[in-house]
């Protein structure tokens, strides 16, 4: 996933907000995605945002999209221990393929 | 039952051996994918298929082959396994006409010794 970049690690205190950042390269991506991978499990689609939107909110999750800067972020409010996981950002440079970032490992500490 | 099932979940094999990883889905999706995951590298696409008669190479297809036996089945083979193919392998499905992301299997952890 060299076309999609994200930091590798994030440590956050329980109850605080987490912000995971991602930059992508393909401005033609129609959708951008956030996936969550819990230990020993596959990737689970967490949320996605259509490219003509700036923001999408879903309960504790807020996705912000800055198309000009090709920057995507995921904010998790009131982070819980169950939010500890690897979070992957992905873009869709074509209608048949997703390109993933390397994943951000989020560790929630008490 | 899981929507996308991968077998085996774990496998240790010796260098030079042929090994097949299997994937089956109940989603009714026409598109199927094989990815490998390596720490710090994320997911890289090995092969993908749009239907039984359509197979396409991804970015890292060397050393791998695939077979789409039916709409619901897509297997990945390592003809002669080598240690740098040690990784976590994921099968995924997608639905033509939508781009709401993929459904992933739970993965196969392969170790080549």
mmCIF file of C-alpha atoms in Angstrom, chain A residues 1-8 19-26 29 31-37 43-49 63-66 70-74 85-93 97-106, chain B residues 35 37 41-44 104:
data_model
loop_
_atom_site.group_PDB
_atom_site.id
_atom_site.type_symbol
_atom_site.label_atom_id
_atom_site.label_comp_id
_atom_site.label_asym_id
_atom_site.label_seq_id
_atom_site.Cartn_x
_atom_site.Cartn_y
_atom_site.Cartn_z
ATOM 1 C CA UNK A 1 0.000 0.000 0.000
ATOM 2 C CA UNK A 2 2.588 2.624 -0.866
ATOM 3 C CA UNK A 3 -0.144 4.828 -2.328
ATOM 4 C CA UNK A 4 -1.921 5.055 0.997
ATOM 5 C CA UNK A 5 0.065 6.198 4.005
ATOM 6 C CA UNK A 6 -0.794 6.127 7.674
ATOM 7 C CA UNK A 7 1.191 6.168 10.887
ATOM 8 C CA UNK A 8 1.912 2.736 12.309
ATOM 9 C CA UNK A 19 -7.613 10.289 15.740
ATOM 10 C CA UNK A 20 -6.108 8.157 13.010
ATOM 11 C CA UNK A 21 -4.824 9.959 9.938
ATOM 12 C CA UNK A 22 -4.320 8.772 6.390
ATOM 13 C CA UNK A 23 -3.149 10.278 3.126
ATOM 14 C CA UNK A 24 -3.990 8.827 -0.243
ATOM 15 C CA UNK A 25 -2.890 9.563 -3.782
ATOM 16 C CA UNK A 26 -5.685 8.783 -6.214
ATOM 17 C CA UNK A 29 -11.274 7.353 -5.690
ATOM 18 C CA UNK A 31 -15.103 5.933 -1.914
ATOM 19 C CA UNK A 32 -12.627 5.850 0.937
ATOM 20 C CA UNK A 33 -12.812 3.275 3.658
ATOM 21 C CA UNK A 34 -11.807 2.453 7.189
ATOM 22 C CA UNK A 35 -11.397 -1.180 8.169
ATOM 23 C CA UNK A 36 -10.773 -2.621 11.624
ATOM 24 C CA UNK A 37 -8.793 -5.783 12.309
ATOM 25 C CA UNK A 43 -10.730 -7.089 8.312
ATOM 26 C CA UNK A 44 -14.135 -5.699 9.115
ATOM 27 C CA UNK A 45 -15.533 -2.705 7.256
ATOM 28 C CA UNK A 46 -15.935 0.011 9.855
ATOM 29 C CA UNK A 47 -17.192 2.860 7.747
ATOM 30 C CA UNK A 48 -16.782 4.469 4.355
ATOM 31 C CA UNK A 49 -17.253 7.938 2.919
ATOM 32 C CA UNK A 63 -14.742 10.486 9.309
ATOM 33 C CA UNK A 64 -13.309 13.694 7.860
ATOM 34 C CA UNK A 65 -12.260 13.980 4.243
ATOM 35 C CA UNK A 66 -10.132 16.754 2.782
ATOM 36 C CA UNK A 70 -6.083 13.929 -0.061
ATOM 37 C CA UNK A 71 -6.327 13.495 3.684
ATOM 38 C CA UNK A 72 -8.705 11.194 5.505
ATOM 39 C CA UNK A 73 -9.099 10.859 9.246
ATOM 40 C CA UNK A 74 -11.041 8.659 11.621
ATOM 41 C CA UNK A 85 -7.080 -3.076 16.963
ATOM 42 C CA UNK A 86 -5.342 -2.335 13.690
ATOM 43 C CA UNK A 87 -7.143 0.245 11.565
ATOM 44 C CA UNK A 88 -6.653 0.294 7.809
ATOM 45 C CA UNK A 89 -7.386 3.157 5.489
ATOM 46 C CA UNK A 90 -8.213 2.191 1.882
ATOM 47 C CA UNK A 91 -8.883 4.018 -1.359
ATOM 48 C CA UNK A 92 -10.623 2.773 -4.492
ATOM 49 C CA UNK A 93 -8.523 3.808 -7.498
ATOM 50 C CA UNK A 97 -9.708 -2.742 -6.569
ATOM 51 C CA UNK A 98 -8.982 -1.358 -3.131
ATOM 52 C CA UNK A 99 -5.536 -0.129 -2.094
ATOM 53 C CA UNK A 100 -4.779 -0.378 1.592
ATOM 54 C CA UNK A 101 -2.437 1.463 3.883
ATOM 55 C CA UNK A 102 -0.060 -0.392 6.185
ATOM 56 C CA UNK A 103 -2.452 -0.112 9.123
ATOM 57 C CA UNK A 104 -2.347 1.836 12.400
ATOM 58 C CA UNK A 105 -2.130 -0.240 15.562
ATOM 59 C CA UNK A 106 -4.228 1.466 18.227
ATOM 60 C CA UNK B 35 -4.483 -10.590 -0.398
ATOM 61 C CA UNK B 37 -0.711 -9.213 4.886
ATOM 62 C CA UNK B 41 3.230 -3.441 4.646
ATOM 63 C CA UNK B 42 -0.516 -3.708 4.936
ATOM 64 C CA UNK B 43 -2.442 -5.771 2.426
ATOM 65 C CA UNK B 44 -1.151 -6.477 -1.041
ATOM 66 C CA UNK B 104 -13.073 -10.586 4.341
#
